[in-house]
PDB file of C-alpha atoms in Angstrom:
ATOM      1  CA  MET A   1     -17.809 -14.584  -7.803  1.00  0.00           C
ATOM      2  CA  ALA A   2     -20.472 -11.984  -8.643  1.00  0.00           C
ATOM      3  CA  LEU A   3     -18.842  -8.704  -9.565  1.00  0.00           C
ATOM      4  CA  GLU A   4     -20.807  -5.525 -10.279  1.00  0.00           C
ATOM      5  CA  THR A   5     -19.260  -2.991 -12.623  1.00  0.00           C
ATOM      6  CA  VAL A   6     -19.811   0.471 -11.171  1.00  0.00           C
ATOM      7  CA  SER A   7     -18.083   2.333 -13.999  1.00  0.00           C
ATOM      8  CA  THR A   8     -15.507   1.968 -16.764  1.00  0.00           C
ATOM      9  CA  SER A   9     -13.574   4.649 -18.626  1.00  0.00           C
ATOM     10  CA  ARG A  10     -11.083   4.474 -21.481  1.00  0.00           C
ATOM     11  CA  SER A  11      -7.670   5.849 -20.517  1.00  0.00           C
ATOM     12  CA  PHE A  12      -4.309   5.651 -22.332  1.00  0.00           C
ATOM     13  CA  GLY A  13      -5.666   2.803 -24.420  1.00  0.00           C
ATOM     14  CA  GLY A  14      -6.667   0.725 -21.392  1.00  0.00           C
ATOM     15  CA  VAL A  15      -9.712   0.575 -19.146  1.00  0.00           C
ATOM     16  CA  GLN A  16     -10.110   2.147 -15.715  1.00  0.00           C
ATOM     17  CA  GLY A  17     -12.854   0.311 -13.893  1.00  0.00           C
ATOM     18  CA  VAL A  18     -14.554   0.558 -10.529  1.00  0.00           C
ATOM     19  CA  TYR A  19     -16.209  -2.584  -9.159  1.00  0.00           C
ATOM     20  CA  ARG A  20     -18.379  -3.699  -6.234  1.00  0.00           C
ATOM     21  CA  HIS A  21     -18.861  -7.131  -4.693  1.00  0.00           C
ATOM     22  CA  ALA A  22     -20.211  -8.770  -1.563  1.00  0.00           C
ATOM     23  CA  SER A  23     -17.222  -9.658   0.610  1.00  0.00           C
ATOM     24  CA  ALA A  24     -17.202 -12.835   2.647  1.00  0.00           C
ATOM     25  CA  ALA A  25     -14.235 -11.528   4.636  1.00  0.00           C
ATOM     26  CA  THR A  26     -15.828  -8.282   5.811  1.00  0.00           C
ATOM     27  CA  GLY A  27     -19.505  -9.214   5.578  1.00  0.00           C
ATOM     28  CA  THR A  28     -20.125  -5.996   3.634  1.00  0.00           C
ATOM     29  CA  ASP A  29     -20.096  -4.766   0.078  1.00  0.00           C
ATOM     30  CA  MET A  30     -16.607  -3.670  -0.952  1.00  0.00           C
ATOM     31  CA  VAL A  31     -15.611  -1.338  -3.782  1.00  0.00           C
ATOM     32  CA  PHE A  32     -12.244  -1.354  -5.542  1.00  0.00           C
ATOM     33  CA  SER A  33     -10.709  -0.020  -8.750  1.00  0.00           C
ATOM     34  CA  VAL A  34      -8.603  -1.756 -11.404  1.00  0.00           C
ATOM     35  CA  TYR A  35      -6.732  -0.262 -14.337  1.00  0.00           C
ATOM     36  CA  VAL A  36      -6.009  -2.757 -17.122  1.00  0.00           C
ATOM     37  CA  PRO A  37      -3.710  -1.554 -19.932  1.00  0.00           C
ATOM     38  CA  GLU A  38      -4.358  -2.369 -23.546  1.00  0.00           C
ATOM     39  CA  HIS A  39      -2.980  -5.843 -24.282  1.00  0.00           C
ATOM     40  CA  ALA A  40      -3.164  -8.691 -26.746  1.00  0.00           C
ATOM     41  CA  ALA A  41      -5.864 -11.301 -26.290  1.00  0.00           C
ATOM     42  CA  GLY A  42      -4.801 -14.096 -23.966  1.00  0.00           C
ATOM     43  CA  VAL A  43      -1.874 -12.173 -22.478  1.00  0.00           C
ATOM     44  CA  LYS A  44      -1.667 -11.958 -18.689  1.00  0.00           C
ATOM     45  CA  LEU A  45      -0.139  -8.882 -17.089  1.00  0.00           C
ATOM     46  CA  PRO A  46       1.726  -8.299 -13.809  1.00  0.00           C
ATOM     47  CA  VAL A  47      -0.241  -6.746 -10.958  1.00  0.00           C
ATOM     48  CA  VAL A  48       0.672  -3.782  -8.738  1.00  0.00           C
ATOM     49  CA  TRP A  49      -1.382  -3.420  -5.557  1.00  0.00           C
ATOM     50  CA  TYR A  50      -1.801   0.043  -4.057  1.00  0.00           C
ATOM     51  CA  LEU A  51      -3.017   0.402  -0.454  1.00  0.00           C
ATOM     52  CA  SER A  52      -4.392   3.798   0.543  1.00  0.00           C
ATOM     53  CA  GLY A  53      -4.066   5.765   3.756  1.00  0.00           C
ATOM     54  CA  LEU A  54      -6.259   7.105   6.537  1.00  0.00           C
ATOM     55  CA  THR A  55      -9.645   8.550   5.457  1.00  0.00           C
ATOM     56  CA  CYS A  56      -9.183   7.333   1.865  1.00  0.00           C
ATOM     57  CA  THR A  57     -11.149   5.015  -0.402  1.00  0.00           C
ATOM     58  CA  HIS A  58     -10.122   3.484  -3.719  1.00  0.00           C
ATOM     59  CA  ALA A  59     -11.044   6.807  -5.309  1.00  0.00           C
ATOM     60  CA  ASN A  60      -8.176   8.913  -3.953  1.00  0.00           C
ATOM     61  CA  VAL A  61      -5.384   7.237  -5.878  1.00  0.00           C
ATOM     62  CA  THR A  62      -7.671   6.402  -8.805  1.00  0.00           C
ATOM     63  CA  GLU A  63      -8.459  10.077  -9.339  1.00  0.00           C
ATOM     64  CA  LYS A  64      -5.226  11.726  -8.128  1.00  0.00           C
ATOM     65  CA  GLY A  65      -2.438   9.159  -8.413  1.00  0.00           C
ATOM     66  CA  GLU A  66      -1.456   9.832 -12.050  1.00  0.00           C
ATOM     67  CA  PHE A  67      -0.447   6.210 -12.622  1.00  0.00           C
ATOM     68  CA  ARG A  68      -2.298   5.249 -15.799  1.00  0.00           C
ATOM     69  CA  ARG A  69       0.065   6.656 -18.420  1.00  0.00           C
ATOM     70  CA  LEU A  70       3.019   4.696 -17.037  1.00  0.00           C
ATOM     71  CA  CYS A  71       0.982   1.558 -16.304  1.00  0.00           C
ATOM     72  CA  ALA A  72      -0.075   1.621 -19.955  1.00  0.00           C
ATOM     73  CA  GLU A  73       3.549   2.044 -21.041  1.00  0.00           C
ATOM     74  CA  LEU A  74       4.885  -0.681 -18.739  1.00  0.00           C
ATOM     75  CA  GLY A  75       1.971  -3.102 -19.067  1.00  0.00           C
ATOM     76  CA  LEU A  76       0.960  -3.130 -15.399  1.00  0.00           C
ATOM     77  CA  ILE A  77      -2.460  -3.836 -13.897  1.00  0.00           C
ATOM     78  CA  PHE A  78      -3.063  -1.417 -11.009  1.00  0.00           C
ATOM     79  CA  VAL A  79      -5.433  -2.508  -8.207  1.00  0.00           C
ATOM     80  CA  ALA A  80      -6.669  -0.077  -5.532  1.00  0.00           C
ATOM     81  CA  PRO A  81      -8.839  -1.506  -2.712  1.00  0.00           C
ATOM     82  CA  ASP A  82     -10.735   0.406  -0.042  1.00  0.00           C
ATOM     83  CA  THR A  83      -9.206   1.042   3.388  1.00  0.00           C
ATOM     84  CA  SER A  84     -11.950  -0.457   5.571  1.00  0.00           C
ATOM     85  CA  PRO A  85     -15.362  -2.110   5.465  1.00  0.00           C
ATOM     86  CA  ARG A  86     -18.278   0.298   5.161  1.00  0.00           C
ATOM     87  CA  GLY A  87     -22.039   0.207   5.429  1.00  0.00           C
ATOM     88  CA  GLU A  88     -24.889  -0.100   7.877  1.00  0.00           C
ATOM     89  CA  GLY A  89     -23.890  -1.823  11.105  1.00  0.00           C
ATOM     90  CA  VAL A  90     -20.136  -1.389  10.617  1.00  0.00           C
ATOM     91  CA  ALA A  91     -18.556  -0.127  13.838  1.00  0.00           C
ATOM     92  CA  ASP A  92     -16.794   3.232  13.824  1.00  0.00           C
ATOM     93  CA  ASP A  93     -14.801   5.357  16.237  1.00  0.00           C
ATOM     94  CA  PRO A  94     -17.410   6.442  18.830  1.00  0.00           C
ATOM     95  CA  GLU A  95     -16.120  10.014  18.637  1.00  0.00           C
ATOM     96  CA  GLY A  96     -15.939  10.060  14.856  1.00  0.00           C
ATOM     97  CA  ALA A  97     -12.168  10.516  14.739  1.00  0.00           C
ATOM     98  CA  TYR A  98     -10.489  10.248  11.336  1.00  0.00           C
ATOM     99  CA  ASP A  99      -7.682   7.928  12.457  1.00  0.00           C
ATOM    100  CA  PHE A 100      -9.727   4.918  13.584  1.00  0.00           C
ATOM    101  CA  GLY A 101     -12.759   2.994  12.356  1.00  0.00           C
ATOM    102  CA  LEU A 102     -14.268   3.792   8.954  1.00  0.00           C
ATOM    103  CA  GLY A 103     -11.500   4.591   6.488  1.00  0.00           C
ATOM    104  CA  ALA A 104      -8.876   3.387   8.951  1.00  0.00           C
ATOM    105  CA  GLY A 105      -8.848  -0.409   8.957  1.00  0.00           C
ATOM    106  CA  PHE A 106      -5.028  -0.622   9.316  1.00  0.00           C
ATOM    107  CA  TYR A 107      -5.031  -3.797   7.171  1.00  0.00           C
ATOM    108  CA  VAL A 108      -5.518  -6.142  10.130  1.00  0.00           C
ATOM    109  CA  ASP A 109      -8.059  -8.807  11.056  1.00  0.00           C
ATOM    110  CA  ALA A 110      -9.656  -7.384  14.206  1.00  0.00           C
ATOM    111  CA  THR A 111     -10.163  -9.730  17.139  1.00  0.00           C
ATOM    112  CA  GLN A 112     -11.857  -7.235  19.483  1.00  0.00           C
ATOM    113  CA  GLU A 113     -15.536  -6.304  19.610  1.00  0.00           C
ATOM    114  CA  PRO A 114     -17.297  -4.502  18.061  1.00  0.00           C
ATOM    115  CA  PHE A 115     -14.761  -4.543  15.202  1.00  0.00           C
ATOM    116  CA  ALA A 116     -14.142  -8.277  14.804  1.00  0.00           C
ATOM    117  CA  ALA A 117     -17.333  -8.851  12.817  1.00  0.00           C
ATOM    118  CA  HIS A 118     -16.321  -6.701   9.833  1.00  0.00           C
ATOM    119  CA  TYR A 119     -12.766  -5.379  10.137  1.00  0.00           C
ATOM    120  CA  ARG A 120     -10.979  -8.249   8.407  1.00  0.00           C
ATOM    121  CA  MET A 121      -8.901  -6.259   5.959  1.00  0.00           C
ATOM    122  CA  TRP A 122      -5.855  -8.552   6.193  1.00  0.00           C
ATOM    123  CA  THR A 123      -7.870 -11.511   4.920  1.00  0.00           C
ATOM    124  CA  TYR A 124      -9.624  -9.334   2.375  1.00  0.00           C
ATOM    125  CA  ILE A 125      -6.408  -7.930   0.893  1.00  0.00           C
ATOM    126  CA  THR A 126      -4.261 -11.061   1.061  1.00  0.00           C
ATOM    127  CA  GLN A 127      -6.850 -13.722   0.183  1.00  0.00           C
ATOM    128  CA  GLU A 128     -10.286 -12.688  -1.014  1.00  0.00           C
ATOM    129  CA  LEU A 129      -9.535  -9.800  -3.368  1.00  0.00           C
ATOM    130  CA  PRO A 130      -6.550 -11.529  -5.032  1.00  0.00           C
ATOM    131  CA  ALA A 131      -8.821 -14.472  -5.848  1.00  0.00           C
ATOM    132  CA  ILE A 132     -11.297 -12.076  -7.488  1.00  0.00           C
ATOM    133  CA  VAL A 133      -8.566 -10.310  -9.450  1.00  0.00           C
ATOM    134  CA  ALA A 134      -7.178 -13.648 -10.641  1.00  0.00           C
ATOM    135  CA  GLU A 135     -10.625 -14.782 -11.792  1.00  0.00           C
ATOM    136  CA  GLN A 136     -11.984 -11.597 -13.322  1.00  0.00           C
ATOM    137  CA  PHE A 137      -8.969  -9.850 -14.888  1.00  0.00           C
ATOM    138  CA  PRO A 138      -6.006 -10.818 -17.132  1.00  0.00           C
ATOM    139  CA  ALA A 139      -3.698 -10.948 -14.116  1.00  0.00           C
ATOM    140  CA  ASP A 140      -0.470 -12.909 -13.853  1.00  0.00           C
ATOM    141  CA  MET A 141      -0.596 -13.783 -10.157  1.00  0.00           C
ATOM    142  CA  ASP A 142       2.980 -15.091 -10.293  1.00  0.00           C
ATOM    143  CA  ARG A 143       4.067 -11.495 -10.876  1.00  0.00           C
ATOM    144  CA  GLN A 144       2.644  -9.283  -8.137  1.00  0.00           C
ATOM    145  CA  SER A 145       4.033  -6.308  -6.248  1.00  0.00           C
ATOM    146  CA  ILE A 146       2.673  -3.987  -3.578  1.00  0.00           C
ATOM    147  CA  MET A 147       2.927  -0.327  -2.603  1.00  0.00           C
ATOM    148  CA  GLY A 148       0.995   2.070  -0.398  1.00  0.00           C
ATOM    149  CA  HIS A 149       0.755   5.466   1.269  1.00  0.00           C
ATOM    150  CA  SER A 150       0.828   6.296   4.993  1.00  0.00           C
ATOM    151  CA  MET A 151      -1.436   3.696   6.667  1.00  0.00           C
ATOM    152  CA  GLY A 152      -1.395   1.940   3.293  1.00  0.00           C
ATOM    153  CA  GLY A 153       2.396   2.124   3.306  1.00  0.00           C
ATOM    154  CA  HIS A 154       2.239   0.309   6.634  1.00  0.00           C
ATOM    155  CA  GLY A 155      -0.021  -2.278   5.018  1.00  0.00           C
ATOM    156  CA  ALA A 156       2.221  -2.674   1.973  1.00  0.00           C
ATOM    157  CA  LEU A 157       5.323  -3.137   4.120  1.00  0.00           C
ATOM    158  CA  THR A 158       3.766  -5.636   6.516  1.00  0.00           C
ATOM    159  CA  ILE A 159       2.079  -7.661   3.763  1.00  0.00           C
ATOM    160  CA  GLY A 160       5.188  -7.584   1.600  1.00  0.00           C
ATOM    161  CA  LEU A 161       7.370  -8.712   4.501  1.00  0.00           C
ATOM    162  CA  THR A 162       4.916 -11.483   5.383  1.00  0.00           C
ATOM    163  CA  PHE A 163       4.630 -12.794   1.812  1.00  0.00           C
ATOM    164  CA  PRO A 164       8.048 -12.137   0.235  1.00  0.00           C
ATOM    165  CA  ASP A 165       7.639 -14.981  -2.260  1.00  0.00           C
ATOM    166  CA  ARG A 166       4.361 -13.545  -3.542  1.00  0.00           C
ATOM    167  CA  PHE A 167       5.384  -9.911  -3.957  1.00  0.00           C
ATOM    168  CA  LYS A 168       8.379  -9.268  -6.201  1.00  0.00           C
ATOM    169  CA  ALA A 169       8.654  -5.618  -5.153  1.00  0.00           C
ATOM    170  CA  VAL A 170       7.596  -3.527  -2.160  1.00  0.00           C
ATOM    171  CA  SER A 171       7.571   0.261  -1.859  1.00  0.00           C
ATOM    172  CA  ALA A 172       5.844   2.994   0.107  1.00  0.00           C
ATOM    173  CA  PHE A 173       5.103   6.699   0.246  1.00  0.00           C
ATOM    174  CA  ALA A 174       5.421   8.173   3.765  1.00  0.00           C
ATOM    175  CA  PRO A 175       4.594   4.877   5.516  1.00  0.00           C
ATOM    176  CA  ILE A 176       3.785   4.319   9.176  1.00  0.00           C
ATOM    177  CA  VAL A 177       6.806   2.050   9.676  1.00  0.00           C
ATOM    178  CA  ALA A 178       6.401   1.228  13.361  1.00  0.00           C
ATOM    179  CA  PRO A 179       2.751   1.609  14.436  1.00  0.00           C
ATOM    180  CA  SER A 180       3.512   0.020  17.806  1.00  0.00           C
ATOM    181  CA  GLN A 181       5.647   3.066  18.607  1.00  0.00           C
ATOM    182  CA  VAL A 182       3.505   5.975  17.373  1.00  0.00           C
ATOM    183  CA  PRO A 183       0.134   7.488  18.393  1.00  0.00           C
ATOM    184  CA  TRP A 184      -1.848   6.357  15.340  1.00  0.00           C
ATOM    185  CA  GLY A 185      -0.854   2.749  15.887  1.00  0.00           C
ATOM    186  CA  ARG A 186      -1.058   2.772  19.648  1.00  0.00           C
ATOM    187  CA  LYS A 187      -4.673   3.888  19.285  1.00  0.00           C
ATOM    188  CA  ALA A 188      -5.674   1.437  16.543  1.00  0.00           C
ATOM    189  CA  LEU A 189      -3.773  -1.753  17.331  1.00  0.00           C
ATOM    190  CA  PRO A 190      -5.090  -2.376  20.866  1.00  0.00           C
ATOM    191  CA  ALA A 191      -8.645  -1.494  19.808  1.00  0.00           C
ATOM    192  CA  TYR A 192      -8.496  -3.952  16.910  1.00  0.00           C
ATOM    193  CA  LEU A 193      -6.160  -6.630  18.313  1.00  0.00           C
ATOM    194  CA  GLY A 194      -6.228  -6.320  22.107  1.00  0.00           C
ATOM    195  CA  ASN A 195      -3.702  -5.044  24.609  1.00  0.00           C
ATOM    196  CA  ALA A 196      -1.090  -7.790  24.227  1.00  0.00           C
ATOM    197  CA  GLU A 197       1.683  -6.044  22.297  1.00  0.00           C
ATOM    198  CA  SER A 198       2.945  -9.403  21.056  1.00  0.00           C
ATOM    199  CA  ALA A 199      -0.142  -9.536  18.814  1.00  0.00           C
ATOM    200  CA  TRP A 200       0.815  -6.226  17.224  1.00  0.00           C
ATOM    201  CA  ARG A 201       4.232  -7.318  15.989  1.00  0.00           C
ATOM    202  CA  LYS A 202       3.064  -9.014  12.782  1.00  0.00           C
ATOM    203  CA  HIS A 203       1.427  -5.716  11.841  1.00  0.00           C
ATOM    204  CA  ASP A 204       4.511  -3.594  12.456  1.00  0.00           C
ATOM    205  CA  ALA A 205       7.170  -3.488   9.727  1.00  0.00           C
ATOM    206  CA  VAL A 206      10.049  -2.688  12.068  1.00  0.00           C
ATOM    207  CA  ALA A 207       9.017  -5.484  14.460  1.00  0.00           C
ATOM    208  CA  LEU A 208       8.634  -7.943  11.577  1.00  0.00           C
ATOM    209  CA  ILE A 209      12.172  -7.204  10.424  1.00  0.00           C
ATOM    210  CA  GLU A 210      13.458  -7.520  13.994  1.00  0.00           C
ATOM    211  CA  ASP A 211      11.699 -10.898  14.173  1.00  0.00           C
ATOM    212  CA  GLY A 212      13.363 -12.177  10.999  1.00  0.00           C
ATOM    213  CA  ALA A 213      11.164 -11.114   8.057  1.00  0.00           C
ATOM    214  CA  ARG A 214      13.150 -10.267   4.937  1.00  0.00           C
ATOM    215  CA  VAL A 215      12.628  -8.868   1.446  1.00  0.00           C
ATOM    216  CA  SER A 216      15.200  -8.349  -1.287  1.00  0.00           C
ATOM    217  CA  ASP A 217      15.007  -4.542  -1.125  1.00  0.00           C
ATOM    218  CA  LEU A 218      12.673  -1.643  -0.332  1.00  0.00           C
ATOM    219  CA  LEU A 219      11.916   1.780  -1.772  1.00  0.00           C
ATOM    220  CA  VAL A 220      10.474   4.543   0.428  1.00  0.00           C
ATOM    221  CA  ASP A 221       9.845   8.168  -0.484  1.00  0.00           C
ATOM    222  CA  GLN A 222       9.203  10.644   2.318  1.00  0.00           C
ATOM    223  CA  GLY A 223       8.354  14.340   2.067  1.00  0.00           C
ATOM    224  CA  LYS A 224      10.599  16.492   4.234  1.00  0.00           C
ATOM    225  CA  ASP A 225       7.707  18.903   4.891  1.00  0.00           C
ATOM    226  CA  ASP A 226       5.280  16.159   5.903  1.00  0.00           C
ATOM    227  CA  PRO A 227       3.523  17.333   9.099  1.00  0.00           C
ATOM    228  CA  PHE A 228       3.342  13.733  10.363  1.00  0.00           C
ATOM    229  CA  LEU A 229       7.019  12.932   9.812  1.00  0.00           C
ATOM    230  CA  ALA A 230       8.442  13.296  13.317  1.00  0.00           C
ATOM    231  CA  GLU A 231       5.541  12.023  15.426  1.00  0.00           C
ATOM    232  CA  GLN A 232       3.775   9.364  13.350  1.00  0.00           C
ATOM    233  CA  LEU A 233       6.017   8.134  10.533  1.00  0.00           C
ATOM    234  CA  LYS A 234       9.585   7.915  11.901  1.00  0.00           C
ATOM    235  CA  PRO A 235      11.332   6.487   8.810  1.00  0.00           C
ATOM    236  CA  GLU A 236      14.604   6.443  10.728  1.00  0.00           C
ATOM    237  CA  LEU A 237      13.279   3.410  12.625  1.00  0.00           C
ATOM    238  CA  LEU A 238      12.875   1.506   9.352  1.00  0.00           C
ATOM    239  CA  GLU A 239      16.305   2.649   8.244  1.00  0.00           C
ATOM    240  CA  GLU A 240      17.866   1.303  11.442  1.00  0.00           C
ATOM    241  CA  ALA A 241      15.987  -2.014  11.218  1.00  0.00           C
ATOM    242  CA  CYS A 242      16.936  -2.532   7.567  1.00  0.00           C
ATOM    243  CA  ALA A 243      20.585  -1.719   8.272  1.00  0.00           C
ATOM    244  CA  ALA A 244      20.682  -4.251  11.116  1.00  0.00           C
ATOM    245  CA  ALA A 245      19.040  -6.896   8.912  1.00  0.00           C
ATOM    246  CA  SER A 246      21.115  -6.088   5.783  1.00  0.00           C
ATOM    247  CA  ILE A 247      17.983  -5.259   3.765  1.00  0.00           C
ATOM    248  CA  PRO A 248      18.852  -2.765   1.004  1.00  0.00           C
ATOM    249  CA  LEU A 249      16.654   0.280   1.598  1.00  0.00           C
ATOM    250  CA  THR A 250      16.386   3.222  -0.785  1.00  0.00           C
ATOM    251  CA  LEU A 251      15.006   5.958   1.497  1.00  0.00           C
ATOM    252  CA  ARG A 252      14.581   9.283  -0.276  1.00  0.00           C
ATOM    253  CA  PHE A 253      13.693  12.461   1.610  1.00  0.00           C
ATOM    254  CA  GLN A 254      12.039  14.858  -0.817  1.00  0.00           C
ATOM    255  CA  PRO A 255      12.519  18.554   0.027  1.00  0.00           C
ATOM    256  CA  GLY A 256       9.395  20.708  -0.010  1.00  0.00           C
ATOM    257  CA  TYR A 257       6.905  17.817  -0.269  1.00  0.00           C
ATOM    258  CA  ASP A 258       4.150  17.076   2.248  1.00  0.00           C
ATOM    259  CA  HIS A 259       1.822  14.095   2.853  1.00  0.00           C
ATOM    260  CA  SER A 260      -0.612  14.764   0.013  1.00  0.00           C
ATOM    261  CA  TYR A 261      -1.287  13.340  -3.439  1.00  0.00           C
ATOM    262  CA  TYR A 262       0.738  16.199  -4.904  1.00  0.00           C
ATOM    263  CA  PHE A 263       3.685  14.363  -3.319  1.00  0.00           C
ATOM    264  CA  ILE A 264       2.521  10.873  -4.269  1.00  0.00           C
ATOM    265  CA  SER A 265       1.747  11.698  -7.901  1.00  0.00           C
ATOM    266  CA  THR A 266       5.147  13.362  -8.311  1.00  0.00           C
ATOM    267  CA  PHE A 267       7.034  10.169  -7.491  1.00  0.00           C
ATOM    268  CA  MET A 268       4.498   7.577  -8.668  1.00  0.00           C
ATOM    269  CA  ALA A 269       6.357   7.004 -11.945  1.00  0.00           C
ATOM    270  CA  ASP A 270       9.586   6.218 -10.088  1.00  0.00           C
ATOM    271  CA  HIS A 271       7.799   3.624  -7.995  1.00  0.00           C
ATOM    272  CA  LEU A 272       6.090   2.021 -10.969  1.00  0.00           C
ATOM    273  CA  ARG A 273       9.421   1.716 -12.778  1.00  0.00           C
ATOM    274  CA  TRP A 274      10.916   0.161  -9.632  1.00  0.00           C
ATOM    275  CA  HIS A 275       8.102  -2.370  -9.566  1.00  0.00           C
ATOM    276  CA  ALA A 276       8.207  -3.097 -13.298  1.00  0.00           C
ATOM    277  CA  GLU A 277      11.912  -3.888 -13.193  1.00  0.00           C
ATOM    278  CA  ARG A 278      11.535  -6.314 -10.322  1.00  0.00           C
ATOM    279  CA  LEU A 279       8.444  -7.893 -11.825  1.00  0.00           C
ATOM    280  CA  ALA A 280      10.592  -8.491 -14.904  1.00  0.00           C
ATOM    281  CA  GLY A 281      13.286 -10.157 -12.786  1.00  0.00           C
ATOM    282  CA  LYS A 282      15.709  -7.210 -12.752  1.00  0.00           C
ATOM    283  CA  SER A 283      17.119  -5.777  -9.548  1.00  0.00           C
ATOM    284  CA  ASP A 284      20.159  -3.544 -10.170  1.00  0.00           C
ATOM    285  CA  SER A 285      18.994  -0.822 -12.515  1.00  0.00           C
ATOM    286  CA  TRP A 286      19.284   2.778 -13.610  1.00  0.00           C
ATOM    287  CA  PHE A 287      16.885   3.539 -10.754  1.00  0.00           C
ATOM    288  CA  ARG A 288      19.150   2.231  -8.007  1.00  0.00           C
ATOM    289  CA  LYS A 289      22.168   3.982  -9.529  1.00  0.00           C
ATOM    290  CA  ALA A 290      20.214   7.223  -9.843  1.00  0.00           C
ATOM    291  CA  SER A 291      19.006   6.889  -6.262  1.00  0.00           C
ATOM    292  CA  ARG A 292      22.544   6.577  -4.964  1.00  0.00           C
ATOM    293  CA  VAL A 293      23.295   9.957  -6.518  1.00  0.00           C
ATOM    294  CA  GLY A 294      19.961  11.436  -5.408  1.00  0.00           C
ATOM    295  CA  LYS A 295      20.435  10.239  -1.828  1.00  0.00           C
ATOM    296  CA  GLU A 296      23.296  12.683  -1.386  1.00  0.00           C
ATOM    297  CA  ARG A 297      20.947  15.530  -2.393  1.00  0.00           C
ATOM    298  CA  ASN A 298      17.885  14.367  -0.453  1.00  0.00           C
ATOM    299  CA  ASP A 299      19.227  13.094   2.858  1.00  0.00           C
ATOM    300  CA  PRO A 300      18.155  15.239   5.806  1.00  0.00           C
TER     301      PRO A 300
END
């Protein structure tokens, strides 16, 4: 696959790159970033996928996520895709709203016009881009994990729940846990997938769990001062679904934090350690024990 290098920069001994390629899934050029830590020749490294939120590109987490120091320490490749197709002829919200269309692909394969031609982010993230990463980078595709923020947290949860054998760890920052039940999702899902709510369920983490999807455990951090908490995010719905399904959920409410990258970067190291332990085949760790103590402080 032809891959254009947009830029590379040395960082913590590794290489932060930005790349462009022609996507068969979306029918557009797509840009993504990859951080590869310093490593011995021939060694393959585990891969952490990060899915971004509404209005974002690969650049938001790449520039603000503060992940490279710990990825270098833990030996993790960090992949950050875009959030939607872009370019001439790509449909957008007719009113230019931020929560639908460009920058807001919701990680689905659209079936409705005019979005079906390009908005195939599910296929792009789960099939096409992994094949590129496997071919072009020193990636151990038997050791993958996934995380995301907001709309990207929704994507990480739904993809992780759909492919539990592929992703050894799943976590999220302020995810949209039940898009079928909140305004952001009830705007996007019918426009992309049609009005039959049955088609939305495989793109709704709470519905997936209700329908039998399982993962070994989940980590979610949520800012208590997040302006979207009550109306759009509703982490209590995920908590209820996980409790009913006996899925261990570490849900941490962080006092004073909002929805921004100040919040994400603060807790990024915790998430990367969570992922590294599970990618190494460990599950009960200092992190879980620490979280039990922290939960008493952080619960609302």
